[in-house]
CSV table of C-alpha atoms in Angstrom, one decimal:
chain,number,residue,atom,x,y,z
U,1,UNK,CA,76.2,61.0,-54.5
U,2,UNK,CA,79.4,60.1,-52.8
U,3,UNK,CA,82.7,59.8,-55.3
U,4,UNK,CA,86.2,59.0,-54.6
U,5,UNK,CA,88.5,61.7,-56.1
U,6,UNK,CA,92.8,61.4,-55.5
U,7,UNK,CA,91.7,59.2,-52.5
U,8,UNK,CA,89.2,61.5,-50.8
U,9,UNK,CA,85.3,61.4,-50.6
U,10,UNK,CA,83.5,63.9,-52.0
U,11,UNK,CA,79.5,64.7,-51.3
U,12,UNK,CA,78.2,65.9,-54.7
U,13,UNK,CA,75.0,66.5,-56.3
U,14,UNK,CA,74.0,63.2,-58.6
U,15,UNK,CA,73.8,63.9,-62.8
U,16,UNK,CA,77.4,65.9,-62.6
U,17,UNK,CA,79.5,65.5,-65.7
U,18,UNK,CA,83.4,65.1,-65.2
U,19,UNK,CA,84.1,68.9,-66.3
U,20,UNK,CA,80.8,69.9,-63.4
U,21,UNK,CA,83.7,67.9,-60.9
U,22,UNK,CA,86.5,70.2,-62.5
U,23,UNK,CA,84.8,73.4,-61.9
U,24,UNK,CA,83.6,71.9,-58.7
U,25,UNK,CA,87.3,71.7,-57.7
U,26,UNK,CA,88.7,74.6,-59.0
U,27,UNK,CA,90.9,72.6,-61.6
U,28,UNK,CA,91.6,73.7,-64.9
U,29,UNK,CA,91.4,71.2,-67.5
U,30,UNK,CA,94.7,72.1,-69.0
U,31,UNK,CA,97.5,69.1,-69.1
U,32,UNK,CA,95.7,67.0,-66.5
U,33,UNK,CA,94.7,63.8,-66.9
U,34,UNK,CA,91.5,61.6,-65.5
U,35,UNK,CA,90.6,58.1,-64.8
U,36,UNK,CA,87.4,57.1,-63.8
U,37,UNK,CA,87.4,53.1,-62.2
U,38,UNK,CA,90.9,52.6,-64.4
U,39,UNK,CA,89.8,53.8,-67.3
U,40,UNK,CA,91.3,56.6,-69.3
U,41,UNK,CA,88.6,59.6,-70.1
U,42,UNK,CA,89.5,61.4,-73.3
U,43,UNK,CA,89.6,65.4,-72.3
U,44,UNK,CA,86.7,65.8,-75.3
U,45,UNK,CA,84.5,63.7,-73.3
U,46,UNK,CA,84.7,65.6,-70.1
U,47,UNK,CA,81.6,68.0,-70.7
U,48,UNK,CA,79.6,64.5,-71.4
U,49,UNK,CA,80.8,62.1,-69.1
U,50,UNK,CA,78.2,61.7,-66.2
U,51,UNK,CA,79.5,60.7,-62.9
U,52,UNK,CA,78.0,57.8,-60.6
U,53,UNK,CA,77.8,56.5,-57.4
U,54,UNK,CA,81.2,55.3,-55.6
U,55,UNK,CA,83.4,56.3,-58.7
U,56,UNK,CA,86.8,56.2,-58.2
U,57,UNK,CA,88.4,59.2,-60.0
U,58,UNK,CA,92.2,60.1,-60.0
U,59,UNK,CA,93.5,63.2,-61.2
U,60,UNK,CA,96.9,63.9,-62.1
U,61,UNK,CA,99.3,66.6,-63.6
U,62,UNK,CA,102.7,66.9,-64.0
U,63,UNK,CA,105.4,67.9,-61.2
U,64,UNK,CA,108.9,67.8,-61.0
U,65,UNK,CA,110.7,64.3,-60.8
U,66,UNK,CA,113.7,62.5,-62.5
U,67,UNK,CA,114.6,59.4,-61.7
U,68,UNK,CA,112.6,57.9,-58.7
U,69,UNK,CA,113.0,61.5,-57.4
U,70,UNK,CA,110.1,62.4,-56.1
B,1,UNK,CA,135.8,66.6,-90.2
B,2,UNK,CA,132.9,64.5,-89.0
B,3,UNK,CA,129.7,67.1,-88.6
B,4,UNK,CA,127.5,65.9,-85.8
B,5,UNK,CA,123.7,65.1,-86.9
B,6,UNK,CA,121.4,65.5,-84.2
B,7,UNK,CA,119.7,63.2,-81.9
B,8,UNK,CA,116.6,61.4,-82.9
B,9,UNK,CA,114.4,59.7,-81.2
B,10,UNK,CA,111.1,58.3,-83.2
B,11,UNK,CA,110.7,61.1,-85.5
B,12,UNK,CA,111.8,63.3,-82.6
B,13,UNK,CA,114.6,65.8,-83.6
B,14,UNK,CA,116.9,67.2,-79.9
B,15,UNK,CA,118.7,70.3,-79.8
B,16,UNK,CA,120.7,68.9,-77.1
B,17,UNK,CA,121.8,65.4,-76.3
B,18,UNK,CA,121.2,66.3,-72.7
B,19,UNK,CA,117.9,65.8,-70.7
B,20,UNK,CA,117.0,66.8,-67.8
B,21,UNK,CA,115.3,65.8,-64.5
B,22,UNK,CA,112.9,68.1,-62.4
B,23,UNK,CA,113.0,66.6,-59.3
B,24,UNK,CA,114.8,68.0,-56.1
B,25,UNK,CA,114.8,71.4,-57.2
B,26,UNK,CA,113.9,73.9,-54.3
B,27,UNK,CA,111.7,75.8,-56.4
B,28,UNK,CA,110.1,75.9,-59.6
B,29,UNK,CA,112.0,79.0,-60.3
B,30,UNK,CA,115.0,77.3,-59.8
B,31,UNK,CA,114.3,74.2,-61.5
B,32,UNK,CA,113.3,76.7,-64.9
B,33,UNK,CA,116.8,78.5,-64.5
B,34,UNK,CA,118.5,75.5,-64.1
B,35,UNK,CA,116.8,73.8,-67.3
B,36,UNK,CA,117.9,76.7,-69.4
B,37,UNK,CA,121.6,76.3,-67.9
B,38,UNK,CA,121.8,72.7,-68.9
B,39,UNK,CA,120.9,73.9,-72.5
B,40,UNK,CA,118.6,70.8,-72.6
B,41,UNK,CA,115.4,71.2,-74.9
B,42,UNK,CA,113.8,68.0,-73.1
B,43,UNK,CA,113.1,67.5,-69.0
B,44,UNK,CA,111.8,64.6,-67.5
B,45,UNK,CA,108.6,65.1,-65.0
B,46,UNK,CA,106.9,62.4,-62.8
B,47,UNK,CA,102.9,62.3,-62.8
B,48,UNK,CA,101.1,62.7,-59.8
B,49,UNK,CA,97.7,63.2,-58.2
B,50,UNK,CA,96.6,66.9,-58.7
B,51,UNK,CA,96.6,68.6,-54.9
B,52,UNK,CA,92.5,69.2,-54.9
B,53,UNK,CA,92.6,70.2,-51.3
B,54,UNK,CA,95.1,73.1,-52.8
B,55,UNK,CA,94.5,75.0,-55.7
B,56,UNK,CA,96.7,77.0,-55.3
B,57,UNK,CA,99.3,75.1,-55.9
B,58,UNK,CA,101.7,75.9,-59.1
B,59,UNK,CA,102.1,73.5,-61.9
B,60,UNK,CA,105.6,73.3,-63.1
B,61,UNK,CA,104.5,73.4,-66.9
B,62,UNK,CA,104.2,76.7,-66.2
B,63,UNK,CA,107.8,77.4,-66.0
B,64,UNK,CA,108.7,75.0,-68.6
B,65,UNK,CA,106.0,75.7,-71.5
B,66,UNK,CA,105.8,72.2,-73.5
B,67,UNK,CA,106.1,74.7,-76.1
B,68,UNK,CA,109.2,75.0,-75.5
B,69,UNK,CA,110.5,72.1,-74.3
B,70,UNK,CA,109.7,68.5,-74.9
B,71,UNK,CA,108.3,66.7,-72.0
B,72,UNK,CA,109.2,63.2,-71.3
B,73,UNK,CA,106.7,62.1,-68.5
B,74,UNK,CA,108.4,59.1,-66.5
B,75,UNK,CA,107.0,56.3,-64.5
B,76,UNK,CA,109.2,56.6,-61.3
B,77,UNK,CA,108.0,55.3,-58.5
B,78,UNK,CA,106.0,52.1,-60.1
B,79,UNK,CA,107.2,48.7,-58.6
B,80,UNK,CA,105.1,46.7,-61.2
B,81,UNK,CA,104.3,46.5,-64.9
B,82,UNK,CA,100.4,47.3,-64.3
B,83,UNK,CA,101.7,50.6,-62.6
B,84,UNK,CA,103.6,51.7,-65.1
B,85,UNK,CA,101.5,50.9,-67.8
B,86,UNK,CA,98.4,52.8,-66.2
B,87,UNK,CA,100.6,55.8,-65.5
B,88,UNK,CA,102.3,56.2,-68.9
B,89,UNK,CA,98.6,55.8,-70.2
B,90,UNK,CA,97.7,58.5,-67.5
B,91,UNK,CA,100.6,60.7,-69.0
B,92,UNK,CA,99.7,60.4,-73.1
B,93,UNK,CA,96.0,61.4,-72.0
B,94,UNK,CA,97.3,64.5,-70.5
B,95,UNK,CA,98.2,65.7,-74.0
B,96,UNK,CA,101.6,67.0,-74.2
B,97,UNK,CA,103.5,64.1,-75.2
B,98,UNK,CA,103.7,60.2,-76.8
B,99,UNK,CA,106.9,59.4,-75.3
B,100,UNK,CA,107.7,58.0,-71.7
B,101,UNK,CA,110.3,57.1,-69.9
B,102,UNK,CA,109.5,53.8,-68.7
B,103,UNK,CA,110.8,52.9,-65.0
B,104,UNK,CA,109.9,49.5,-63.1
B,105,UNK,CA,111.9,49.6,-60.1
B,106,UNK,CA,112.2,46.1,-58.6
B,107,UNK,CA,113.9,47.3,-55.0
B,108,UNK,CA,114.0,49.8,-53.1
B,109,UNK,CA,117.2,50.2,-51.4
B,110,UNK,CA,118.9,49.7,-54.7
B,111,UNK,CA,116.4,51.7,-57.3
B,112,UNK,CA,118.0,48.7,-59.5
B,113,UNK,CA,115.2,48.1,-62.5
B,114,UNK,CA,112.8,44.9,-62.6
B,115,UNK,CA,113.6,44.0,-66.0
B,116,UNK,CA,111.3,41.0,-66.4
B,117,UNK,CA,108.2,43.7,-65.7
B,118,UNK,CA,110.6,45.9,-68.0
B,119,UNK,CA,109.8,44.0,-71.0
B,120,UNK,CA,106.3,43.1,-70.7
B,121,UNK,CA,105.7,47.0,-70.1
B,122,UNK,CA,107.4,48.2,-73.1
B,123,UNK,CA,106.1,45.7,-75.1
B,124,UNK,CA,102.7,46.0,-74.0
B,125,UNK,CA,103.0,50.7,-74.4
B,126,UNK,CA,105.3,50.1,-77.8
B,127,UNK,CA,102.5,48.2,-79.2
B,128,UNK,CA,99.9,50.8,-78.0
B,129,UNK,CA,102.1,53.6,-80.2
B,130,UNK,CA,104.5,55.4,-77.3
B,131,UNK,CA,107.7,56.0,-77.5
B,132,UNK,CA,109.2,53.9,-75.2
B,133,UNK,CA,112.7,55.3,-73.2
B,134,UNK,CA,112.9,52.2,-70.9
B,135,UNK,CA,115.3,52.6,-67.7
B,136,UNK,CA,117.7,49.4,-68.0
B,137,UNK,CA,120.9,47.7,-66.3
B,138,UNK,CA,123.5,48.0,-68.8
B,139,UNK,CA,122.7,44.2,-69.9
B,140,UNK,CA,123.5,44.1,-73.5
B,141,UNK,CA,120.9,40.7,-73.3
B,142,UNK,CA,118.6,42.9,-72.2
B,143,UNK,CA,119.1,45.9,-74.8
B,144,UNK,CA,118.7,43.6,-77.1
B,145,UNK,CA,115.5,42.3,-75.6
B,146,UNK,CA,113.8,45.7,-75.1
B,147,UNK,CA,114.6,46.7,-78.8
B,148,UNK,CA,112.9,43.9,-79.9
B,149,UNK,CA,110.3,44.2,-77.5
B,150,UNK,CA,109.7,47.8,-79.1
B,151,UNK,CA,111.7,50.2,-77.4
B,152,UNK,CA,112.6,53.5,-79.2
B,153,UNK,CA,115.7,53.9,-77.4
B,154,UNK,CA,117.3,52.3,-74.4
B,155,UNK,CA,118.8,53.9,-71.4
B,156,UNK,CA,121.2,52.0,-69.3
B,157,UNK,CA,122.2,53.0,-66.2
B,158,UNK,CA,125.8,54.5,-65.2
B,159,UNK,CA,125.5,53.3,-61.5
B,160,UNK,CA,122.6,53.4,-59.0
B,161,UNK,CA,120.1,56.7,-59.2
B,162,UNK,CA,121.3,59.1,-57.7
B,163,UNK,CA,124.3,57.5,-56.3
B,164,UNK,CA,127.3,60.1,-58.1
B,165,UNK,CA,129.3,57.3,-58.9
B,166,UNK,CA,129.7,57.9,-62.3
B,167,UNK,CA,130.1,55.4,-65.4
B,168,UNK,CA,131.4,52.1,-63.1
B,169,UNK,CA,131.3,50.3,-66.4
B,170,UNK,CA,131.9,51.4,-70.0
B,171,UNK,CA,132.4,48.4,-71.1
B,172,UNK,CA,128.7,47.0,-70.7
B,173,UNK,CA,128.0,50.5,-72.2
B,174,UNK,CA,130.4,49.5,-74.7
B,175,UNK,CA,129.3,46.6,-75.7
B,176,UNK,CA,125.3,47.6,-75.8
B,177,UNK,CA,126.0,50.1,-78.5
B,178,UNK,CA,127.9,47.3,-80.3
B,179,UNK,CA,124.8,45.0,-80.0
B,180,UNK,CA,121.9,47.2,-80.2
B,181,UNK,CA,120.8,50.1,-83.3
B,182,UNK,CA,118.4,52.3,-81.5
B,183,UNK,CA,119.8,55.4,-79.6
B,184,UNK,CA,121.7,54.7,-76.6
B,185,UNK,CA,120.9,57.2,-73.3
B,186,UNK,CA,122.8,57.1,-70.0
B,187,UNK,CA,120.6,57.2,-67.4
B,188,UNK,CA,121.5,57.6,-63.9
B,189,UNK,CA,124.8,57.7,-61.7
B,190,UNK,CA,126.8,60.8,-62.6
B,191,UNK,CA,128.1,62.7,-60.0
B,192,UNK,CA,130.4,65.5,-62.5
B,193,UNK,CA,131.1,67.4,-65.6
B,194,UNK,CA,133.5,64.4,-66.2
B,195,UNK,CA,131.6,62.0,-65.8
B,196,UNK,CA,129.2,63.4,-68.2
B,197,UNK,CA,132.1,63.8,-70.7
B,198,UNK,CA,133.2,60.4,-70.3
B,199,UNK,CA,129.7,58.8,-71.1
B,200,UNK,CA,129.7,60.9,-74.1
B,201,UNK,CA,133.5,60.1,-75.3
B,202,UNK,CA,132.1,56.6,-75.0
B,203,UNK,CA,129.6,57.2,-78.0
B,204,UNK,CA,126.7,57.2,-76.4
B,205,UNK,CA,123.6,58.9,-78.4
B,206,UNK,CA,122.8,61.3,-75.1
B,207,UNK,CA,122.7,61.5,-71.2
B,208,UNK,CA,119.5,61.9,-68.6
B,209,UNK,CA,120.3,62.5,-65.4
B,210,UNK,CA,118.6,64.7,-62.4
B,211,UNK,CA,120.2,64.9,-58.5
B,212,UNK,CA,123.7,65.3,-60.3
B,213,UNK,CA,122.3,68.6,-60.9
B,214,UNK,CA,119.9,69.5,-58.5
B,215,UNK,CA,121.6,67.9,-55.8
B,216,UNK,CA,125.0,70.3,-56.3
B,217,UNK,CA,125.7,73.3,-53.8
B,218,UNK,CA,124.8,75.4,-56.8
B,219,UNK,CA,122.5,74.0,-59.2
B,220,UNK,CA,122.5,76.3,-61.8
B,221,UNK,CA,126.3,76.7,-62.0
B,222,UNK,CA,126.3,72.6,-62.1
B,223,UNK,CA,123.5,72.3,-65.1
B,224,UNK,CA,126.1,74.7,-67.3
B,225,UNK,CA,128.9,72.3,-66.5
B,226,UNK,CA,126.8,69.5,-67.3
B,227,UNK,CA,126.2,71.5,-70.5
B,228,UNK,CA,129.6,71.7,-71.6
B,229,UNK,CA,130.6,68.4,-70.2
B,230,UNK,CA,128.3,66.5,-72.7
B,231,UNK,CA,129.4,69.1,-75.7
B,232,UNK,CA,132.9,68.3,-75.0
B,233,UNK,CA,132.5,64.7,-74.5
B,234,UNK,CA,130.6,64.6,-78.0
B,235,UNK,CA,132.8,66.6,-79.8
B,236,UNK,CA,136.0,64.4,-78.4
B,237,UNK,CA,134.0,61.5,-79.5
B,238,UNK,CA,133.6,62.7,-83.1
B,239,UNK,CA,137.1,64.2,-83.1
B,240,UNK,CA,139.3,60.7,-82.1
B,241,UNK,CA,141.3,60.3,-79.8
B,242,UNK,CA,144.5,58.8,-79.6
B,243,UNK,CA,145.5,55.6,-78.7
B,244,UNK,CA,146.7,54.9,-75.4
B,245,UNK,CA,150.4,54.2,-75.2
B,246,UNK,CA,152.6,52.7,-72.3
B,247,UNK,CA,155.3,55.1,-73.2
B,248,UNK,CA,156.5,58.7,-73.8
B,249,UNK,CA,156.2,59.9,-77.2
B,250,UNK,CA,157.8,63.4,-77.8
B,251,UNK,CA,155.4,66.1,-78.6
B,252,UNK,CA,157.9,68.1,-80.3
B,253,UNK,CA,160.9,67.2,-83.0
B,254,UNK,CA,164.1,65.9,-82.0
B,255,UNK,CA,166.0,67.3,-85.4
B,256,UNK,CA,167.6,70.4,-85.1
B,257,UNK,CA,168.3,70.3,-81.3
B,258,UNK,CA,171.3,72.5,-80.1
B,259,UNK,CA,174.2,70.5,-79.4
């Protein structure tokens, strides 16, 4: 299966659930957030949301900025 | 003696009427030191793709534990309504806070705000239950507009981001806290301690700014003065000052002089 995550492909294994990605990635689920195709995933649905083919996924955090500073 | 009540935003209560950017800093370490400086209990952050090539990468919430400090995730960088929206929404999922300082910059040379996509973002996030902090002109027309669109507070600017010219006119600022009831926040343009102090003499609810800070040869010794700047600019504000005069009045009594 071939996914989309923060612009870059990713080969996975198909039936992989959002917090399988995570792990996959070495990210830990703490104050992140995830979109799947422009949706907003609830962090209580990552363990049962099941990824598919050509998902676009973006995962973001925090990091420092102000005003247009970054 | 007028006691000072603190800032409230929503049902938000600030130590400080000070926040702080995060931006520019040259580490996280100094960022952290220059946060506790300013005396600020809230600090803006931007939201960005996670590094998943990387990580090792720090987070900054490690240095500044939401525990701690309230985190007001913004939306610079977004040129269009549809941005910002999907970012603030992007922000709130990440759990650590409801508010969001809503930026939609409409050029880039300028950083001046697109208020037209302005409005229809707040209105649209307000409606969905954030706490909108809306980045403005100071456009009294347009105060009003965002309050009524939903806004919790609005945040005009002093003069261009990041530009140091300080508050080029109180007036507008002036006039906005005349026309408007929600909190007022500078945001943007101070280059000094003063110019900090002068916002604040104006009345003004609070003060957000970042590269005035991080931008100085000394960062940390800059965030204390920014510190005192906005407690002495309150304080002046609560305390009155005089009238201006054309001229002289003597400070001390004329009876009783030796002749």
């Amino acid at each position: 299966m071939q996914i989309i995550v923060n612009g870059i492909k990713q080969d996975l294994p198909s039936e992989l659930s959002l917090l399988d990605l995570l792990k996959h990635l070495q990210i830990s689920p703490k104050q992140i957030a995830i979109e799947i195709n422009l949706t907003v995933i609830n962090a209580e649905a990552y363990h049962t949301h099941t990824l598919n083919e050509g998902d676009q996924i973006e995962i973001i955090s925090f990091m420092g900025g102000g005003a247009h500073a970054s | 003696m007028p006691v000072d009540t603190p800032l409230l935003i929503g049902e938000i209560e600030f130590r400080s009427r000070l926040i702080v950017g995060t931006g520019k800093y040259a580490s996280f370490e100094e960022t952290k030191k220059a946060v506790e400086a300013s005396g600020a209990d809230c600090v803006t952050v931007a939201v960005r793709r996670v590094n998943i090539l990387d990580q090792s990468e720090e987070n900054l919430l490690d240095y500044l534990d939401p525990k701690i400090y309230k985190i007001l995730p913004n939306t610079a960088g977004c040129y269009t309504a549809e941005e910002a929206i999907r970012t603030a929404r992007l922000a709130r999922a990440a759990g650590v806070s409801d508010m969001v300082k809503l930026e939609v910059i409409g050029d880039k040379r300028t950083l001046f705000p697109d208020n037209e996509a302005l409005l229809e973002a707040t209105e649209v996030l307000a409606k969905e239950g954030f706490i909108v902090l809306p980045y403005t002109n100071d456009d009294p027309i347009m105060a009003r507009k965002l309050v009524d669109a939903g806004a919790a507070v609005v945040m005009p600017l002093a003069a261009p981001i990041g530009s140091g010219l300080g508050i080029r006119n109180p007036y507008n600022i002036q006039i906005i806290m005349e026309t408007i009831s929600v909190p007022i926040i500078v945001d943007a343009g101070v280059g000094t301690a003063s110019d900090a102090a002068i916002a604040m003499e104006l009345g003004v609810d609070g003060i957000l700014m970042n590269t005035a800070i991080a931008g100085a040869k000394n960062p940390i010794q800059m965030a204390e003065a920014m510190n005192l700047g906005t407690k002495a600019g309150r304080l002046a504000y609560l305390a009155g000052r005089i009238p201006r005069k054309l001229y002289a009045q003597a400070s001390s009594p004329i009876e009783g002089m030796i002749e």
